[in-house]
PDB file of C-alpha atoms in Angstrom:
ATOM      1  CA  MET A   1    -141.260-174.166 154.597  1.00 51.00           C
ATOM      2  CA  LYS A   2    -142.207-176.121 151.825  1.00 52.00           C
ATOM      3  CA  HIS A   3    -145.256-173.559 151.481  1.00 52.00           C
ATOM      4  CA  CYS A   4    -142.612-170.278 151.451  1.00 49.00           C
ATOM      5  CA  ASN A   5    -140.911-171.867 149.082  1.00 51.00           C
ATOM      6  CA  ASP A   6    -144.036-172.439 146.792  1.00 53.00           C
ATOM      7  CA  LYS A   7    -145.310-169.259 147.499  1.00 50.00           C
ATOM      8  CA  ALA A   8    -141.076-167.195 146.009  1.00 48.00           C
ATOM      9  CA  GLU A   9    -141.243-169.502 143.239  1.00 53.00           C
ATOM     10  CA  ALA A  10    -144.806-168.215 141.952  1.00 51.00           C
ATOM     11  CA  ILE A  11    -143.586-164.608 142.766  1.00 51.00           C
ATOM     12  CA  GLY A  12    -139.917-165.242 140.971  1.00 55.00           C
ATOM     13  CA  PRO A  13    -141.640-164.742 137.386  1.00 53.00           C
ATOM     14  CA  ALA A  14    -143.615-161.760 137.980  1.00 52.00           C
ATOM     15  CA  ALA A  15    -140.939-159.999 139.600  1.00 51.00           C
ATOM     16  CA  MET A  16    -138.695-160.919 136.661  1.00 50.00           C
ATOM     17  CA  VAL A  17    -141.132-159.534 134.171  1.00 46.00           C
ATOM     18  CA  ASP A  18    -141.489-156.245 136.505  1.00 53.00           C
ATOM     19  CA  TYR A  19    -137.660-156.117 136.171  1.00 51.00           C
ATOM     20  CA  MET A  20    -137.150-156.492 132.089  1.00 51.00           C
ATOM     21  CA  ARG A  21    -140.461-154.152 131.643  1.00 54.00           C
ATOM     22  CA  PRO A  22    -138.578-151.296 131.978  1.00 56.00           C
ATOM     23  CA  LYS A  23    -135.809-152.498 129.543  1.00 55.00           C
ATOM     24  CA  ARG A  24    -138.167-153.014 126.939  1.00 57.00           C
ATOM     25  CA  TYR A  25    -139.525-149.676 126.941  1.00 56.00           C
ATOM     26  CA  ILE A  26    -135.893-148.385 126.830  1.00 59.00           C
ATOM     27  CA  PHE A  27    -135.001-150.110 123.554  1.00 58.00           C
ATOM     28  CA  ALA A  28    -138.809-149.106 121.915  1.00 59.00           C
ATOM     29  CA  GLY A  29    -137.987-145.615 122.831  1.00 60.00           C
ATOM     30  CA  TRP A  30    -134.202-145.257 121.263  1.00 65.00           C
ATOM     31  CA  ALA A  31    -136.220-147.233 118.350  1.00 62.00           C
ATOM     32  CA  VAL A  32    -138.455-144.674 117.886  1.00 61.00           C
ATOM     33  CA  ALA A  33    -135.996-142.120 118.336  1.00 63.00           C
ATOM     34  CA  MET A  34    -133.464-143.643 115.811  1.00 69.00           C
ATOM     35  CA  THR A  35    -136.251-143.946 113.374  1.00 68.00           C
ATOM     36  CA  ALA A  36    -137.564-140.334 114.006  1.00 63.00           C
ATOM     37  CA  ILE A  37    -133.613-139.153 113.431  1.00 68.00           C
ATOM     38  CA  ALA A  38    -133.644-140.896 110.556  1.00 63.00           C
ATOM     39  CA  GLY A  39    -136.989-140.237 108.785  1.00 64.00           C
ATOM     40  CA  ALA A  40    -135.846-136.088 109.576  1.00 60.00           C
ATOM     41  CA  ALA A  41    -132.477-136.482 108.140  1.00 61.00           C
ATOM     42  CA  TRP A  42    -134.357-137.365 104.763  1.00 65.00           C
ATOM     43  CA  ALA A  43    -137.400-135.526 105.007  1.00 60.00           C
ATOM     44  CA  PHE A  44    -135.718-132.178 106.177  1.00 64.00           C
ATOM     45  CA  PRO A  45    -133.490-131.575 103.156  1.00 68.00           C
ATOM     46  CA  ALA A  46    -136.398-132.697 100.815  1.00 66.00           C
ATOM     47  CA  ILE A  47    -138.613-130.364 102.291  1.00 72.00           C
ATOM     48  CA  ALA A  48    -136.263-127.579 102.387  1.00 68.00           C
ATOM     49  CA  GLU A  49    -135.154-127.852  98.517  1.00 69.00           C
ATOM     50  CA  LYS A  50    -139.657-128.171  98.249  1.00 72.00           C
ATOM     51  CA  ALA A  51    -140.003-125.119 100.336  1.00 71.00           C
ATOM     52  CA  ALA A  52    -136.685-123.220  98.186  1.00 68.00           C
ATOM     53  CA  SER A  53    -138.219-124.272  94.676  1.00 67.00           C
ATOM     54  CA  GLN A  54    -141.888-123.077  95.388  1.00 72.00           C
ATOM     55  CA  ARG A  55    -140.188-119.743  96.589  1.00 73.00           C
ATOM     56  CA  GLU A  56    -137.779-119.511  93.673  1.00 67.00           C
ATOM     57  CA  SER A  57    -141.423-120.703  91.359  1.00 67.00           C
ATOM     58  CA  ALA A  58    -143.238-117.808  93.323  1.00 68.00           C
ATOM     59  CA  VAL A  59    -140.618-115.174  92.415  1.00 66.00           C
ATOM     60  CA  TRP A  60    -140.735-115.985  88.812  1.00 64.00           C
ATOM     61  CA  GLN A  61    -144.490-116.192  89.021  1.00 66.00           C
ATOM     62  CA  ALA A  62    -144.501-112.414  90.207  1.00 66.00           C
ATOM     63  CA  ARG A  63    -142.411-111.344  87.611  1.00 64.00           C
ATOM     64  CA  ALA A  64    -144.094-112.912  84.501  1.00 61.00           C
ATOM     65  CA  GLU A  65    -147.397-111.539  86.097  1.00 60.00           C
ATOM     66  CA  ALA A  66    -145.598-108.169  86.490  1.00 60.00           C
ATOM     67  CA  PHE A  67    -144.642-108.192  82.510  1.00 57.00           C
ATOM     68  CA  GLN A  68    -148.313-109.273  81.441  1.00 57.00           C
ATOM     69  CA  GLY A  69    -150.090-106.581  83.749  1.00 55.00           C
ATOM     70  CA  VAL A  70    -148.119-103.515  83.208  1.00 51.00           C
ATOM     71  CA  ASP A  71    -151.287-101.099  82.144  1.00 52.00           C
ATOM     72  CA  LEU A  72    -149.250 -99.071  79.640  1.00 47.00           C
ATOM     73  CA  SER A  73    -151.825 -96.190  79.341  1.00 51.00           C
ATOM     74  CA  GLN A  74    -150.835 -95.062  83.303  1.00 48.00           C
ATOM     75  CA  VAL A  75    -146.758 -95.420  81.729  1.00 45.00           C
ATOM     76  CA  LYS A  76    -145.785 -91.544  81.798  1.00 48.00           C
ATOM     77  CA  ILE A  77    -143.979 -90.858  78.175  1.00 45.00           C
ATOM     78  CA  SER A  78    -140.727 -89.131  78.198  1.00 47.00           C
ATOM     79  CA  GLY A  79    -138.110 -87.863  76.007  1.00 53.00           C
ATOM     80  CA  LEU A  80    -138.786 -87.795  72.203  1.00 53.00           C
ATOM     81  CA  ALA A  81    -142.035 -89.438  72.837  1.00 54.00           C
ATOM     82  CA  GLU A  82    -143.232 -86.561  74.908  1.00 57.00           C
ATOM     83  CA  THR A  83    -141.799 -84.181  72.141  1.00 57.00           C
ATOM     84  CA  LEU A  84    -143.419 -85.335  69.361  1.00 53.00           C
ATOM     85  CA  SER A  85    -147.273 -85.874  71.211  1.00 56.00           C
ATOM     86  CA  ASP A  86    -146.767 -82.141  72.429  1.00 58.00           C
ATOM     87  CA  TYR A  87    -146.453 -80.860  68.759  1.00 52.00           C
ATOM     88  CA  HIS A  88    -149.814 -82.200  68.087  1.00 55.00           C
ATOM     89  CA  LEU A  89    -150.942 -80.521  71.133  1.00 56.00           C
ATOM     90  CA  ASP A  90    -149.559 -77.419  70.848  1.00 59.00           C
ATOM     91  CA  LYS A  91    -151.861 -74.491  69.388  1.00 57.00           C
ATOM     92  CA  THR A  92    -149.210 -72.142  67.549  1.00 60.00           C
ATOM     93  CA  LEU A  93    -148.554 -74.628  64.915  1.00 55.00           C
ATOM     94  CA  ALA A  94    -151.179 -73.394  63.127  1.00 55.00           C
ATOM     95  CA  ASN A  95    -151.586 -76.720  60.936  1.00 61.00           C
ATOM     96  CA  SER A  96    -150.690 -80.295  60.130  1.00 59.00           C
ATOM     97  CA  LEU A  97    -147.667 -78.973  57.670  1.00 59.00           C
ATOM     98  CA  MET A  98    -146.268 -76.828  60.434  1.00 58.00           C
ATOM     99  CA  ARG A  99    -146.609 -79.949  62.870  1.00 58.00           C
ATOM    100  CA  ASP A 100    -145.337 -81.990  60.245  1.00 60.00           C
ATOM    101  CA  VAL A 101    -142.112 -79.555  59.901  1.00 62.00           C
ATOM    102  CA  ALA A 102    -141.320 -79.312  63.629  1.00 61.00           C
ATOM    103  CA  MET A 103    -141.209 -82.764  63.961  1.00 59.00           C
ATOM    104  CA  THR A 104    -138.803 -84.143  61.250  1.00 64.00           C
ATOM    105  CA  GLU A 105    -136.930 -81.532  62.203  1.00 63.00           C
ATOM    106  CA  ASP A 106    -136.486 -83.010  66.058  1.00 62.00           C
ATOM    107  CA  LEU A 107    -136.208 -85.940  64.145  1.00 61.00           C
ATOM    108  CA  LEU A 108    -132.993 -85.065  62.692  1.00 63.00           C
ATOM    109  CA  ALA A 109    -131.839 -84.019  65.352  1.00 64.00           C
ATOM    110  CA  VAL A 110    -131.626 -87.917  67.049  1.00 63.00           C
ATOM    111  CA  GLU A 111    -128.899 -90.379  66.528  1.00 70.00           C
ATOM    112  CA  PRO A 112    -129.176 -92.776  63.645  1.00 71.00           C
ATOM    113  CA  ASP A 113    -127.868 -95.657  66.784  1.00 74.00           C
ATOM    114  CA  VAL A 114    -131.076 -94.955  68.472  1.00 71.00           C
ATOM    115  CA  PHE A 115    -133.212 -95.902  65.374  1.00 72.00           C
ATOM    116  CA  ASP A 116    -130.883 -98.684  64.563  1.00 80.00           C
ATOM    117  CA  THR A 117    -131.345-100.479  68.255  1.00 83.00           C
ATOM    118  CA  ALA A 118    -134.914 -99.750  67.911  1.00 82.00           C
ATOM    119  CA  LYS A 119    -135.070-101.342  64.224  1.00 86.00           C
ATOM    120  CA  PHE A 120    -132.864-104.480  65.571  1.00 89.00           C
ATOM    121  CA  LYS A 121    -134.652-105.025  68.646  1.00 90.00           C
ATOM    122  CA  ALA A 122    -138.007-104.904  66.642  1.00 91.00           C
ATOM    123  CA  GLN A 123    -136.399-107.619  64.135  1.00 92.00           C
ATOM    124  CA  GLU A 124    -135.210-110.078  67.241  1.00 94.00           C
ATOM    125  CA  HIS A 125    -138.662-110.082  68.581  1.00 94.00           C
ATOM    126  CA  ARG A 126    -140.575-110.593  65.415  1.00 94.00           C
ATOM    127  CA  CYS A 127    -138.310-113.286  64.235  1.00 94.00           C
ATOM    128  CA  LEU A 128    -138.853-115.279  67.642  1.00 96.00           C
ATOM    129  CA  ALA A 129    -142.412-114.275  67.651  1.00 96.00           C
ATOM    130  CA  GLU A 130    -142.138-116.402  64.087  1.00 96.00           C
ATOM    131  CA  ALA A 131    -140.017-119.343  65.248  1.00 96.00           C
ATOM    132  CA  VAL A 132    -142.827-119.654  68.445  1.00 96.00           C
ATOM    133  CA  TYR A 133    -146.049-119.145  65.422  1.00 96.00           C
ATOM    134  CA  TYR A 134    -144.496-121.601  62.820  1.00 96.00           C
ATOM    135  CA  GLU A 135    -142.663-124.432  65.359  1.00 95.00           C
ATOM    136  CA  ALA A 136    -146.009-124.310  68.279  1.00 95.00           C
ATOM    137  CA  ARG A 137    -148.469-122.482  67.590  1.00 93.00           C
ATOM    138  CA  SER A 138    -151.168-125.183  68.607  1.00 92.00           C
ATOM    139  CA  GLU A 139    -149.022-126.095  71.741  1.00 94.00           C
ATOM    140  CA  THR A 140    -149.870-125.034  74.743  1.00 93.00           C
ATOM    141  CA  LYS A 141    -147.886-121.723  76.378  1.00 92.00           C
ATOM    142  CA  SER A 142    -145.547-124.191  78.374  1.00 93.00           C
ATOM    143  CA  GLY A 143    -145.015-125.455  74.421  1.00 94.00           C
ATOM    144  CA  GLN A 144    -144.256-122.134  72.824  1.00 95.00           C
ATOM    145  CA  LYS A 145    -141.994-120.875  75.717  1.00 95.00           C
ATOM    146  CA  ALA A 146    -140.058-123.772  75.355  1.00 95.00           C
ATOM    147  CA  VAL A 147    -139.275-123.277  72.146  1.00 96.00           C
ATOM    148  CA  ALA A 148    -138.515-119.482  72.363  1.00 96.00           C
ATOM    149  CA  GLU A 149    -136.135-120.565  74.923  1.00 96.00           C
ATOM    150  CA  VAL A 150    -134.506-123.099  72.628  1.00 96.00           C
ATOM    151  CA  VAL A 151    -133.624-119.949  70.083  1.00 96.00           C
ATOM    152  CA  LEU A 152    -132.355-118.067  73.157  1.00 95.00           C
ATOM    153  CA  ASN A 153    -130.348-121.233  74.307  1.00 95.00           C
ATOM    154  CA  ARG A 154    -128.984-120.911  71.051  1.00 95.00           C
ATOM    155  CA  VAL A 155    -127.861-117.486  70.910  1.00 95.00           C
ATOM    156  CA  LYS A 156    -125.357-117.923  73.780  1.00 93.00           C
ATOM    157  CA  SER A 157    -124.412-121.065  72.726  1.00 91.00           C
ATOM    158  CA  LYS A 158    -120.864-120.687  70.465  1.00 90.00           C
ATOM    159  CA  HIS A 159    -122.053-123.747  67.911  1.00 90.00           C
ATOM    160  CA  TYR A 160    -124.670-120.503  66.331  1.00 93.00           C
ATOM    161  CA  PRO A 161    -125.411-117.066  65.310  1.00 93.00           C
ATOM    162  CA  ASN A 162    -124.918-114.544  68.014  1.00 92.00           C
ATOM    163  CA  THR A 163    -128.743-113.028  67.188  1.00 94.00           C
ATOM    164  CA  ILE A 164    -132.079-114.366  67.680  1.00 95.00           C
ATOM    165  CA  CYS A 165    -132.699-113.415  63.178  1.00 94.00           C
ATOM    166  CA  GLY A 166    -129.562-115.361  62.812  1.00 93.00           C
ATOM    167  CA  VAL A 167    -130.084-118.859  64.773  1.00 94.00           C
ATOM    168  CA  VAL A 168    -133.983-118.982  63.299  1.00 95.00           C
ATOM    169  CA  TYR A 169    -132.949-118.022  59.674  1.00 93.00           C
ATOM    170  CA  GLN A 170    -129.760-120.484  59.702  1.00 91.00           C
ATOM    171  CA  GLY A 171    -129.330-122.170  56.532  1.00 88.00           C
ATOM    172  CA  ALA A 172    -132.466-120.795  55.511  1.00 86.00           C
ATOM    173  CA  GLU A 173    -130.951-120.014  52.080  1.00 80.00           C
ATOM    174  CA  ARG A 174    -130.798-123.806  51.316  1.00 75.00           C
ATOM    175  CA  ARG A 175    -133.475-126.519  50.435  1.00 70.00           C
ATOM    176  CA  THR A 176    -132.142-128.735  52.771  1.00 70.00           C
ATOM    177  CA  GLY A 177    -130.109-127.644  55.931  1.00 75.00           C
ATOM    178  CA  CYS A 178    -131.996-125.131  57.329  1.00 86.00           C
ATOM    179  CA  GLN A 179    -132.688-124.842  61.517  1.00 90.00           C
ATOM    180  CA  PHE A 180    -136.064-124.467  61.784  1.00 91.00           C
ATOM    181  CA  SER A 181    -138.311-126.377  58.905  1.00 88.00           C
ATOM    182  CA  PHE A 182    -140.611-123.443  58.359  1.00 91.00           C
ATOM    183  CA  THR A 183    -137.860-121.164  57.208  1.00 90.00           C
ATOM    184  CA  CYS A 184    -137.345-123.064  54.159  1.00 88.00           C
ATOM    185  CA  ASP A 185    -140.262-125.199  53.689  1.00 86.00           C
ATOM    186  CA  GLY A 186    -142.385-122.638  52.414  1.00 87.00           C
ATOM    187  CA  SER A 187    -144.499-121.920  55.348  1.00 90.00           C
ATOM    188  CA  THR A 188    -143.651-118.709  55.478  1.00 89.00           C
ATOM    189  CA  MET A 189    -145.411-117.658  52.198  1.00 90.00           C
ATOM    190  CA  LYS A 190    -148.658-117.507  54.525  1.00 92.00           C
ATOM    191  CA  GLU A 191    -148.406-114.818  56.569  1.00 92.00           C
ATOM    192  CA  PRO A 192    -148.830-115.245  60.482  1.00 94.00           C
ATOM    193  CA  ILE A 193    -152.551-114.129  61.637  1.00 93.00           C
ATOM    194  CA  GLY A 194    -154.979-114.360  64.437  1.00 94.00           C
ATOM    195  CA  LYS A 195    -154.987-115.144  68.067  1.00 94.00           C
ATOM    196  CA  HIS A 196    -152.157-117.616  67.423  1.00 95.00           C
ATOM    197  CA  TRP A 197    -150.175-114.762  65.806  1.00 96.00           C
ATOM    198  CA  VAL A 198    -151.212-112.297  68.490  1.00 94.00           C
ATOM    199  CA  ARG A 199    -150.056-115.172  71.679  1.00 95.00           C
ATOM    200  CA  SER A 200    -146.995-115.941  69.627  1.00 95.00           C
ATOM    201  CA  LYS A 201    -145.693-112.458  70.122  1.00 94.00           C
ATOM    202  CA  ASP A 202    -146.587-112.189  73.375  1.00 94.00           C
ATOM    203  CA  VAL A 203    -144.928-114.948  74.210  1.00 95.00           C
ATOM    204  CA  ALA A 204    -141.877-113.965  72.491  1.00 94.00           C
ATOM    205  CA  ALA A 205    -141.888-110.603  74.087  1.00 93.00           C
ATOM    206  CA  LEU A 206    -142.437-112.624  77.878  1.00 93.00           C
ATOM    207  CA  VAL A 207    -139.577-115.054  77.011  1.00 93.00           C
ATOM    208  CA  ILE A 208    -136.959-112.209  75.529  1.00 92.00           C
ATOM    209  CA  THR A 209    -137.053-109.770  78.434  1.00 89.00           C
ATOM    210  CA  GLY A 210    -136.272-112.341  81.233  1.00 88.00           C
ATOM    211  CA  GLY A 211    -139.751-112.919  82.144  1.00 86.00           C
ATOM    212  CA  VAL A 212    -139.960-116.997  82.136  1.00 86.00           C
ATOM    213  CA  GLN A 213    -137.854-119.113  84.729  1.00 88.00           C
ATOM    214  CA  PRO A 214    -135.439-121.318  82.327  1.00 90.00           C
ATOM    215  CA  PHE A 215    -136.671-124.406  82.396  1.00 91.00           C
ATOM    216  CA  THR A 216    -135.804-126.563  79.366  1.00 93.00           C
ATOM    217  CA  ASP A 217    -132.528-127.485  81.124  1.00 92.00           C
ATOM    218  CA  ARG A 218    -130.123-125.848  78.364  1.00 92.00           C
ATOM    219  CA  SER A 219    -131.903-127.731  75.681  1.00 94.00           C
ATOM    220  CA  THR A 220    -130.676-126.267  72.300  1.00 94.00           C
ATOM    221  CA  HIS A 221    -132.898-129.235  70.233  1.00 94.00           C
ATOM    222  CA  TYR A 222    -136.407-130.636  69.866  1.00 94.00           C
ATOM    223  CA  HIS A 223    -138.246-132.766  67.674  1.00 92.00           C
ATOM    224  CA  THR A 224    -141.848-134.042  67.658  1.00 90.00           C
ATOM    225  CA  VAL A 225    -143.001-136.927  69.166  1.00 90.00           C
ATOM    226  CA  ALA A 226    -144.004-138.474  66.229  1.00 90.00           C
ATOM    227  CA  VAL A 227    -140.297-138.713  64.507  1.00 89.00           C
ATOM    228  CA  ASN A 228    -136.893-140.462  66.124  1.00 89.00           C
ATOM    229  CA  PRO A 229    -134.325-138.250  63.992  1.00 88.00           C
ATOM    230  CA  VAL A 230    -131.119-139.831  64.023  1.00 89.00           C
ATOM    231  CA  TRP A 231    -129.272-137.075  65.938  1.00 89.00           C
ATOM    232  CA  SER A 232    -130.737-136.993  68.963  1.00 90.00           C
ATOM    233  CA  ASP A 233    -128.827-140.284  69.382  1.00 90.00           C
ATOM    234  CA  TYR A 234    -125.942-138.046  69.786  1.00 90.00           C
ATOM    235  CA  LEU A 235    -127.516-135.649  72.251  1.00 93.00           C
ATOM    236  CA  ARG A 236    -128.621-135.671  76.212  1.00 93.00           C
ATOM    237  CA  PRO A 237    -132.711-136.087  76.221  1.00 94.00           C
ATOM    238  CA  THR A 238    -133.887-133.129  78.510  1.00 95.00           C
ATOM    239  CA  LYS A 239    -137.583-133.522  78.871  1.00 93.00           C
ATOM    240  CA  GLN A 240    -140.596-133.736  76.873  1.00 94.00           C
ATOM    241  CA  ILE A 241    -143.287-130.514  76.879  1.00 93.00           C
ATOM    242  CA  GLY A 242    -146.139-130.975  74.697  1.00 91.00           C
ATOM    243  CA  TYR A 243    -145.919-132.456  71.449  1.00 92.00           C
ATOM    244  CA  HIS A 244    -142.035-131.818  71.428  1.00 94.00           C
ATOM    245  CA  LYS A 245    -139.418-134.087  72.766  1.00 95.00           C
ATOM    246  CA  PHE A 246    -135.605-131.432  73.803  1.00 96.00           C
ATOM    247  CA  TYR A 247    -132.318-132.016  73.907  1.00 96.00           C
ATOM    248  CA  ARG A 248    -128.840-130.348  74.659  1.00 92.00           C
ATOM    249  CA  PHE A 249    -125.871-130.983  74.262  1.00 90.00           C
ATOM    250  CA  LYS A 250    -123.540-133.267  76.150  1.00 85.00           C
ATOM    251  CA  PHE A 251    -120.013-132.186  77.838  1.00 67.00           C
ATOM    252  CA  LYS A 252    -120.875-128.467  77.967  1.00 65.00           C
ATOM    253  CA  GLU A 253    -121.773-128.258  74.499  1.00 54.00           C
ATOM    254  CA  ARG A 254    -119.217-130.432  72.812  1.00 48.00           C
ATOM    255  CA  PRO A 255    -120.661-130.912  69.275  1.00 45.00           C
ATOM    256  CA  ALA A 256    -121.650-134.476  68.221  1.00 40.00           C
ATOM    257  CA  LYS A 257    -119.900-135.817  65.152  1.00 43.00           C
ATOM    258  CA  SER A 258    -122.928-136.039  63.007  1.00 38.00           C
ATOM    259  CA  ALA A 259    -123.024-133.685  60.225  1.00 35.00           C
ATOM    260  CA  SER A 260    -126.891-133.092  60.566  1.00 37.00           C
ATOM    261  CA  VAL A 261    -127.305-133.108  64.577  1.00 38.00           C
ATOM    262  CA  ASN A 262    -127.870-128.969  64.192  1.00 41.00           C
ATOM    263  CA  VAL A 263    -130.955-129.353  62.682  1.00 41.00           C
ATOM    264  CA  ALA A 264    -133.997-128.587  64.531  1.00 46.00           C
ATOM    265  CA  PRO A 265    -136.610-131.048  62.131  1.00 43.00           C
ATOM    266  CA  PRO A 266    -139.955-130.008  61.708  1.00 39.00           C
ATOM    267  CA  THR A 267    -142.550-129.897  63.938  1.00 40.00           C
TER     268      THR A 267
END
């Protein structure tokens, strides 16, 4: 009898271990499952947001490449341009004087609004290109696009003129108080030239035609990293791009109390 009791006592703990082992596996399985669920709940929205951002960036990248990659030589001219081109190829017009007269008569039939619109758009592009050139010609393309975007953000804002040239040259008639320093510090006395000017015009054309995804978070102000103007305390910082720090109005563009808050300082 004693021998049987000893054997039972020896088997008891082993049987208990065998009994508890499945429960430990169940608890461990639940722990792994809960951890996986928590991880998925955190990761899936982040993954989805990143994927959406990548898709959006791809769309804008394709749009920008489409703007930059248009081969104008393959575009069929039409309307007035085609008519004027035909005059140069018309063999019945014996000399240049006849061609000039024929072209002038056709041009006189064009509505004045057409020329006014074309002139206005050319001026707007020129003003934006000048802002990019004088304010950020040594910056990367991202920095130049950001400066151009600030100009367009001001055009959209109720606190500034509603044209690009009006925004860029606001206050230029004064020695101080100009919105962009190059308009009143004598920088424009030196005509823009060279590869920097070519790139500034390209950037202006790309931004003005909507070929760049907005990326300054509606910024309307900026300054170089070398300065710390007083007005920056009244605005909300958005980001730094290159050597410029960018800001926007707080509370949906409510103007700050500072009198100099609208001044974009020298770069």
